[in-house]
XYZ file of C-alpha atoms in Angstrom:
257
model
C -3.676 0.316 17.698
C -1.624 3.543 17.245
C -2.544 5.042 13.940
C 0.418 5.375 11.565
C 1.560 9.073 11.554
C 4.118 10.682 9.239
C 5.802 12.073 12.333
C 8.851 10.155 13.226
C 8.035 9.807 16.697
C 4.498 8.124 15.842
C 6.412 5.562 13.788
C 8.610 4.429 16.595
C 5.615 3.386 18.579
C 4.883 0.548 16.230
C 5.253 -3.011 17.503
C 8.880 -4.435 17.124
C 8.955 -7.179 14.396
C 10.064 -9.852 16.827
C 6.917 -9.210 18.840
C 4.405 -8.179 16.063
C 0.863 -9.114 16.327
C -1.441 -9.772 13.530
C -3.148 -6.970 12.136
C -4.774 -8.266 8.917
C -5.970 -11.781 8.690
C -7.634 -13.058 5.454
C -9.560 -16.146 5.389
C -10.924 -18.179 2.415
C -11.597 -14.794 0.786
C -13.161 -15.251 -2.781
C -13.985 -12.384 -5.248
C -16.019 -12.772 -8.248
C -17.035 -10.422 -10.911
C -20.172 -12.141 -12.492
C -19.058 -15.440 -13.677
C -15.507 -14.805 -13.355
C -13.840 -15.877 -10.018
C -10.727 -13.501 -9.522
C -9.567 -14.714 -5.995
C -10.283 -18.130 -4.871
C -10.188 -18.936 -1.323
C -7.134 -16.889 -0.362
C -5.908 -17.226 3.147
C -2.985 -14.517 4.175
C -2.036 -12.299 7.101
C 0.021 -9.142 7.842
C 1.470 -8.537 11.083
C 2.202 -5.286 12.666
C 5.232 -3.259 11.373
C 6.088 -5.747 8.526
C 6.042 -5.247 4.885
C 4.356 -8.235 2.894
C 4.223 -8.143 -0.949
C 1.573 -10.036 -3.133
C 3.147 -11.284 -6.399
C 1.892 -12.866 -9.560
C 1.424 -12.582 -13.142
C -1.412 -10.280 -14.817
C -4.938 -11.327 -13.948
C -3.479 -13.371 -11.046
C -5.913 -11.483 -8.638
C -3.776 -9.241 -6.860
C -5.357 -5.834 -7.182
C -8.625 -7.597 -6.701
C -7.499 -8.815 -3.244
C -6.381 -5.300 -2.278
C -9.607 -3.635 -3.554
C -11.741 -6.452 -1.655
C -9.759 -5.655 1.488
C -11.334 -1.881 1.421
C -14.572 -3.019 0.177
C -14.264 -2.035 -3.476
C -14.571 -5.490 -5.090
C -17.175 -8.068 -4.725
C -16.363 -10.320 -2.129
C -18.280 -13.609 -2.595
C -16.871 -15.471 0.501
C -14.404 -15.685 3.261
C -13.852 -13.098 5.986
C -11.320 -10.351 6.455
C -10.409 -9.394 10.079
C -8.635 -6.089 10.704
C -7.290 -5.172 14.080
C -9.514 -7.918 15.707
C -12.572 -6.952 14.052
C -14.540 -8.512 11.001
C -14.559 -5.832 8.306
C -15.932 -8.165 5.435
C -19.109 -6.212 5.003
C -18.247 -2.883 6.187
C -18.621 0.146 3.407
C -15.301 1.593 2.049
C -15.759 4.857 4.150
C -16.103 2.556 7.229
C -12.966 0.611 6.571
C -10.986 3.820 5.790
C -12.105 5.332 9.106
C -10.801 2.221 10.860
C -7.406 2.677 9.592
C -6.600 1.233 6.253
C -5.475 3.600 3.262
C -5.116 2.190 -0.626
C -3.001 3.937 -3.018
C -4.676 2.567 -6.053
C -3.061 1.332 -9.415
C -2.825 4.543 -11.624
C -2.739 6.922 -8.529
C -6.267 8.313 -8.997
C -5.526 12.004 -8.066
C -7.733 14.775 -9.017
C -5.889 16.158 -12.003
C -7.624 19.665 -12.074
C -6.945 20.390 -8.324
C -3.699 21.470 -6.897
C -1.244 19.144 -4.996
C -2.057 20.889 -1.889
C -5.876 20.349 -2.655
C -5.349 16.419 -3.151
C -3.441 16.321 0.092
C -6.126 18.112 2.086
C -8.761 15.502 0.568
C -6.431 12.623 2.298
C -6.568 14.456 5.747
C -10.397 15.174 5.583
C -10.546 14.014 9.331
C -7.860 16.399 10.348
C -8.293 20.052 11.622
C -6.475 22.967 9.804
C -3.912 23.298 12.160
C -3.457 19.384 12.448
C -3.020 19.183 8.593
C -0.404 21.688 8.359
C 1.668 19.887 11.093
C 1.419 16.589 9.463
C 2.033 18.209 5.919
C 5.209 19.716 7.144
C 6.272 16.344 8.431
C 5.577 14.812 4.887
C 7.649 17.299 3.129
C 10.787 15.927 4.627
C 10.144 12.659 2.866
C 8.203 14.069 -0.508
C 9.842 17.458 -1.105
C 7.716 17.448 -4.269
C 4.605 18.227 -2.255
C 6.396 21.725 -1.310
C 7.850 22.622 -4.397
C 4.814 21.759 -6.491
C 2.336 22.335 -3.728
C 0.116 25.084 -6.000
C 0.446 23.220 -9.583
C -2.426 21.228 -10.721
C -1.839 17.490 -10.010
C -2.157 16.577 -13.559
C 0.822 18.616 -14.725
C 3.027 16.333 -12.612
C 5.071 13.283 -13.954
C 3.895 9.944 -13.328
C 6.462 9.580 -10.502
C 5.709 12.669 -9.017
C 2.126 11.782 -8.823
C 2.741 8.695 -7.272
C 4.646 10.465 -4.537
C 1.569 12.775 -3.686
C -0.616 9.836 -3.933
C 1.235 8.031 -1.118
C 1.685 11.330 0.665
C -2.125 11.620 0.875
C -2.618 8.058 1.948
C -0.433 8.740 4.764
C -2.265 11.850 5.930
C -5.218 9.687 6.726
C -2.710 8.000 9.542
C -3.327 4.526 8.530
C -2.430 1.562 10.511
C -2.268 -0.413 7.351
C -0.969 1.215 4.012
C -2.115 -0.800 0.721
C 0.179 -0.007 -2.350
C -1.148 -1.199 -5.780
C 1.692 -1.312 -8.422
C 3.311 2.137 -7.092
C 6.205 1.697 -9.753
C 4.102 0.818 -12.954
C 4.770 2.671 -15.796
C 7.635 4.855 -14.327
C 10.913 6.022 -15.545
C 13.797 3.874 -13.619
C 15.074 6.834 -11.826
C 11.249 7.041 -10.414
C 11.161 3.737 -9.789
C 14.278 3.962 -7.660
C 12.578 6.922 -5.758
C 9.402 4.858 -4.859
C 11.198 2.004 -3.589
C 13.548 4.404 -1.577
C 10.315 5.674 0.034
C 8.788 2.209 0.688
C 12.293 1.327 2.558
C 12.109 4.482 4.544
C 8.580 3.572 5.621
C 9.764 0.191 6.402
C 12.479 1.329 8.712
C 10.047 3.451 10.492
C 7.911 0.194 11.280
C 5.026 1.036 8.901
C 2.633 -1.836 8.115
C 2.581 -2.219 4.374
C 0.864 -4.673 2.009
C 2.311 -4.274 -1.481
C 1.351 -5.406 -4.858
C 4.222 -5.013 -7.194
C 4.955 -5.923 -10.756
C 8.756 -5.492 -10.064
C 9.107 -8.734 -8.404
C 12.821 -8.497 -7.530
C 12.718 -4.974 -6.179
C 9.510 -5.739 -4.264
C 11.408 -9.012 -2.721
C 14.465 -6.953 -1.792
C 12.405 -4.628 0.385
C 9.606 -7.194 1.769
C 9.721 -9.406 4.899
C 7.390 -11.731 3.536
C 5.616 -12.591 0.310
C 2.500 -14.373 -1.274
C 2.559 -15.715 -4.853
C -0.870 -15.954 -6.544
C -1.760 -17.708 -9.939
C -5.226 -17.785 -11.184
C -6.594 -16.380 -8.236
C -5.181 -19.029 -5.952
C -2.199 -18.964 -3.437
C 0.614 -20.940 -5.032
C 3.517 -19.993 -2.534
C 4.033 -18.118 0.465
C 6.974 -17.651 2.812
C 9.949 -15.060 3.673
C 10.864 -12.749 1.014
C 14.363 -13.649 0.910
C 13.582 -17.338 0.504
C 11.154 -16.866 -2.438
C 13.701 -14.726 -3.987
C 16.385 -17.188 -4.093
C 14.122 -19.967 -5.039
C 13.304 -21.314 -8.456
C 9.792 -20.023 -9.332
C 7.978 -20.913 -12.549
C 7.805 -18.025 -15.266
C 4.103 -18.403 -14.669
C 4.373 -16.690 -11.292
C 6.799 -13.982 -11.668
C 8.268 -14.123 -15.346
C 10.585 -11.898 -16.751
C 10.109 -9.340 -13.876
C 12.785 -11.207 -11.846
C 16.229 -9.983 -12.388
């Protein structure tokens, strides 16, 4: 599979939506923290070139699912197939090398390092010249990484940090981008900016699995959706159908518009 590059011409090589193949297949996934079962027998998939959103109330198991995909959560059952290969027991480092990048909740930048230094960490596999080429392409989508390149990441606003975190993940040239609550805690203007970025990535045929507390906005940008409740899959379907259906407040609550 072609790695996702920030270069426009590489995006265009993705599989068209009508002919997309399954890039991620999760079967009977369970995640437990001691005696607490966070995810229970979850089945879901993501096809190449589509945006899929995972919804649910706090504690529904959404972030645990993303963390399990990249080996950061204790999987207690089930399988995770990525690009036709079982990654269920692979290390996080091996999974990232295979082409999955996670932008975690809270961004987790190195606050005392500059924006440029944080980006360089995301491009550890790239040589210096290649990093520079990719960074220039990224600046078109994220002007902040040029204007604030030499400032400490910890001095940026939450929305600016989120943009740097997404840019850093893209520098790894992922086949699959995982976004965990990218708009959480941001000012409305920055929420709009983050969703504009997701929309642009979608238009470039990036493959995205999104966890997002702003259900209405997420359903507007996604192709398909899964809804979790208490660690179990309760509903799945096209994002448009789910957005127009009547869902119990226990699933989406006040986050719907």
